[in-house]
Amino acid sequence: MNQDQAQGKWDQLKGKAKKIWGELTDDDFLKAEGSADKLYGVIQERFGDGKEAIQRKLQDLHLP
C-alpha cells in the first residue's frame, strides 16, 4: 500500500463523516461534498493516484 492508497482510505472515512454530518444538519451541500470525497478516496485507494490526477481524469470524461 503506497501513500496515495493510505490517503484514499482516509478520504473515504472523511467523506463518510461529512455525509453523515450533512444528514444530521440537513445540509445538502455537505452531503454532496462528503459523497465526492468518498468517491475520490475509493479511486485513490484502488489505483494509487493522487487527488489532483483523479480530478483531471474525471474532468476529461466531461461528466455533468
Short mmCIF file of N, CA and C in Angstrom, two decimals:
data_model
loop_
_atom_site.label_atom_id
_atom_site.label_comp_id
_atom_site.label_asym_id
_atom_site.label_seq_id
_atom_site.Cartn_x
_atom_site.Cartn_y
_atom_site.Cartn_z
N MET A 1 0.86 -1.17 0.00
CA MET A 1 0.00 0.00 0.00
C MET A 1 0.90 1.23 0.00
N ASN A 2 0.72 2.09 -1.01
CA ASN A 2 1.53 3.31 -1.05
C ASN A 2 0.81 4.45 -0.32
N GLN A 3 1.45 5.60 -0.29
CA GLN A 3 0.92 6.73 0.47
C GLN A 3 -0.41 7.22 -0.11
N ASP A 4 -0.56 7.21 -1.44
CA ASP A 4 -1.81 7.64 -2.04
C ASP A 4 -2.96 6.70 -1.68
N GLN A 5 -2.68 5.42 -1.59
CA GLN A 5 -3.72 4.47 -1.21
C GLN A 5 -4.13 4.67 0.25
N ALA A 6 -3.16 4.94 1.11
CA ALA A 6 -3.48 5.22 2.51
C ALA A 6 -4.29 6.51 2.62
N GLN A 7 -3.93 7.51 1.83
CA GLN A 7 -4.69 8.76 1.80
C GLN A 7 -6.11 8.51 1.30
N GLY A 8 -6.25 7.57 0.37
CA GLY A 8 -7.57 7.21 -0.13
C GLY A 8 -8.46 6.65 0.96
N LYS A 9 -7.90 5.80 1.81
CA LYS A 9 -8.66 5.26 2.96
C LYS A 9 -9.12 6.40 3.87
N TRP A 10 -8.21 7.34 4.13
CA TRP A 10 -8.54 8.47 4.99
C TRP A 10 -9.63 9.32 4.35
N ASP A 11 -9.54 9.58 3.03
CA ASP A 11 -10.54 10.38 2.34
C ASP A 11 -11.91 9.71 2.37
N GLN A 12 -11.93 8.38 2.30
CA GLN A 12 -13.20 7.66 2.40
C GLN A 12 -13.84 7.88 3.77
N LEU A 13 -13.03 7.76 4.80
CA LEU A 13 -13.53 7.96 6.15
C LEU A 13 -14.01 9.39 6.35
N LYS A 14 -13.23 10.35 5.87
CA LYS A 14 -13.58 11.76 5.98
C LYS A 14 -14.87 12.05 5.21
N GLY A 15 -14.99 11.48 4.01
CA GLY A 15 -16.19 11.68 3.21
C GLY A 15 -17.43 11.11 3.88
N LYS A 16 -17.28 9.95 4.47
CA LYS A 16 -18.40 9.32 5.17
C LYS A 16 -18.85 10.18 6.35
N ALA A 17 -17.88 10.71 7.09
CA ALA A 17 -18.19 11.57 8.23
C ALA A 17 -18.90 12.84 7.78
N LYS A 18 -18.43 13.45 6.69
CA LYS A 18 -19.08 14.67 6.17
C LYS A 18 -20.51 14.37 5.74
N LYS A 19 -20.69 13.24 5.07
CA LYS A 19 -22.02 12.89 4.59
C LYS A 19 -22.97 12.68 5.76
N ILE A 20 -22.52 11.99 6.80
CA ILE A 20 -23.36 11.77 7.98
C ILE A 20 -23.68 13.09 8.68
N TRP A 21 -22.66 13.95 8.82
CA TRP A 21 -22.89 15.25 9.46
C TRP A 21 -23.86 16.09 8.63
N GLY A 22 -23.75 16.01 7.29
CA GLY A 22 -24.67 16.71 6.42
C GLY A 22 -26.10 16.21 6.58
N GLU A 23 -26.25 14.91 6.79
CA GLU A 23 -27.58 14.35 7.01
C GLU A 23 -28.14 14.81 8.36
N LEU A 24 -27.30 14.85 9.38
CA LEU A 24 -27.75 15.27 10.70
C LEU A 24 -28.15 16.75 10.72
N THR A 25 -27.43 17.57 9.97
CA THR A 25 -27.70 19.01 9.96
C THR A 25 -28.58 19.41 8.79
N ASP A 26 -29.00 18.46 7.98
CA ASP A 26 -29.84 18.69 6.80
C ASP A 26 -29.16 19.68 5.83
N ASP A 27 -27.85 19.50 5.65
CA ASP A 27 -27.05 20.34 4.77
C ASP A 27 -26.75 19.55 3.48
N ASP A 28 -27.50 19.84 2.43
CA ASP A 28 -27.36 19.10 1.17
C ASP A 28 -25.98 19.27 0.55
N PHE A 29 -25.40 20.45 0.65
CA PHE A 29 -24.08 20.69 0.07
C PHE A 29 -23.00 19.86 0.78
N LEU A 30 -23.10 19.77 2.09
CA LEU A 30 -22.13 18.99 2.85
C LEU A 30 -22.29 17.50 2.55
N LYS A 31 -23.52 17.05 2.36
CA LYS A 31 -23.75 15.65 2.00
C LYS A 31 -23.11 15.35 0.64
N ALA A 32 -23.29 16.25 -0.32
CA ALA A 32 -22.71 16.06 -1.66
C ALA A 32 -21.19 16.09 -1.60
N GLU A 33 -20.64 17.01 -0.82
CA GLU A 33 -19.18 17.10 -0.67
C GLU A 33 -18.64 15.82 -0.04
N GLY A 34 -19.35 15.28 0.92
CA GLY A 34 -18.93 14.03 1.56
C GLY A 34 -18.94 12.87 0.58
N SER A 35 -19.96 12.83 -0.28
CA SER A 35 -20.02 11.77 -1.29
C SER A 35 -18.87 11.88 -2.28
N ALA A 36 -18.55 13.11 -2.69
CA ALA A 36 -17.43 13.32 -3.62
C ALA A 36 -16.11 12.92 -2.98
N ASP A 37 -15.90 13.29 -1.71
CA ASP A 37 -14.67 12.92 -1.01
C ASP A 37 -14.55 11.40 -0.91
N LYS A 38 -15.67 10.75 -0.64
CA LYS A 38 -15.64 9.29 -0.54
C LYS A 38 -15.29 8.67 -1.89
N LEU A 39 -15.85 9.21 -2.98
CA LEU A 39 -15.54 8.72 -4.32
C LEU A 39 -14.06 8.88 -4.63
N TYR A 40 -13.50 10.05 -4.34
CA TYR A 40 -12.06 10.26 -4.56
C TYR A 40 -11.24 9.26 -3.75
N GLY A 41 -11.67 9.01 -2.52
CA GLY A 41 -10.96 8.07 -1.66
C GLY A 41 -10.96 6.65 -2.21
N VAL A 42 -12.10 6.22 -2.73
CA VAL A 42 -12.20 4.87 -3.29
C VAL A 42 -11.29 4.74 -4.50
N ILE A 43 -11.34 5.72 -5.39
CA ILE A 43 -10.50 5.69 -6.60
C ILE A 43 -9.02 5.75 -6.21
N GLN A 44 -8.70 6.62 -5.25
CA GLN A 44 -7.32 6.78 -4.82
C GLN A 44 -6.79 5.49 -4.20
N GLU A 45 -7.61 4.83 -3.39
CA GLU A 45 -7.18 3.58 -2.77
C GLU A 45 -6.98 2.49 -3.83
N ARG A 46 -7.90 2.43 -4.77
CA ARG A 46 -7.87 1.36 -5.75
C ARG A 46 -6.72 1.50 -6.75
N PHE A 47 -6.48 2.74 -7.22
CA PHE A 47 -5.49 2.93 -8.28
C PHE A 47 -4.20 3.60 -7.82
N GLY A 48 -4.20 4.18 -6.61
CA GLY A 48 -3.00 4.80 -6.10
C GLY A 48 -2.67 6.15 -6.72
N ASP A 49 -3.65 6.78 -7.38
CA ASP A 49 -3.44 8.10 -7.97
C ASP A 49 -3.68 9.17 -6.91
N GLY A 50 -3.08 10.34 -7.12
CA GLY A 50 -3.32 11.46 -6.24
C GLY A 50 -4.67 12.10 -6.55
N LYS A 51 -5.18 12.91 -5.63
CA LYS A 51 -6.49 13.52 -5.79
C LYS A 51 -6.54 14.43 -7.02
N GLU A 52 -5.47 15.16 -7.27
CA GLU A 52 -5.43 16.06 -8.43
C GLU A 52 -5.50 15.28 -9.74
N ALA A 53 -4.81 14.15 -9.81
CA ALA A 53 -4.83 13.31 -11.00
C ALA A 53 -6.23 12.74 -11.23
N ILE A 54 -6.89 12.37 -10.17
CA ILE A 54 -8.24 11.83 -10.27
C ILE A 54 -9.19 12.92 -10.77
N GLN A 55 -9.06 14.13 -10.22
CA GLN A 55 -9.92 15.22 -10.65
C GLN A 55 -9.72 15.51 -12.13
N ARG A 56 -8.48 15.50 -12.61
CA ARG A 56 -8.22 15.72 -14.04
C ARG A 56 -8.87 14.64 -14.89
N LYS A 57 -8.74 13.38 -14.47
CA LYS A 57 -9.33 12.27 -15.23
C LYS A 57 -10.85 12.39 -15.29
N LEU A 58 -11.48 12.75 -14.18
CA LEU A 58 -12.93 12.89 -14.16
C LEU A 58 -13.37 14.08 -15.01
N GLN A 59 -12.59 15.17 -15.00
CA GLN A 59 -12.92 16.32 -15.84
C GLN A 59 -12.77 15.97 -17.32
N ASP A 60 -11.80 15.14 -17.65
CA ASP A 60 -11.62 14.72 -19.04
C ASP A 60 -12.79 13.89 -19.54
N LEU A 61 -13.53 13.25 -18.64
CA LEU A 61 -14.70 12.45 -19.03
C LEU A 61 -15.89 13.33 -19.39
N HIS A 62 -15.84 14.63 -19.01
CA HIS A 62 -16.91 15.60 -19.27
C HIS A 62 -18.23 15.14 -18.70
N LEU A 63 -18.20 14.68 -17.45
CA LEU A 63 -19.43 14.29 -16.78
C LEU A 63 -20.17 15.55 -16.34
N PRO A 64 -21.49 15.50 -16.30
CA PRO A 64 -22.26 16.69 -15.89
C PRO A 64 -22.04 17.08 -14.47
#
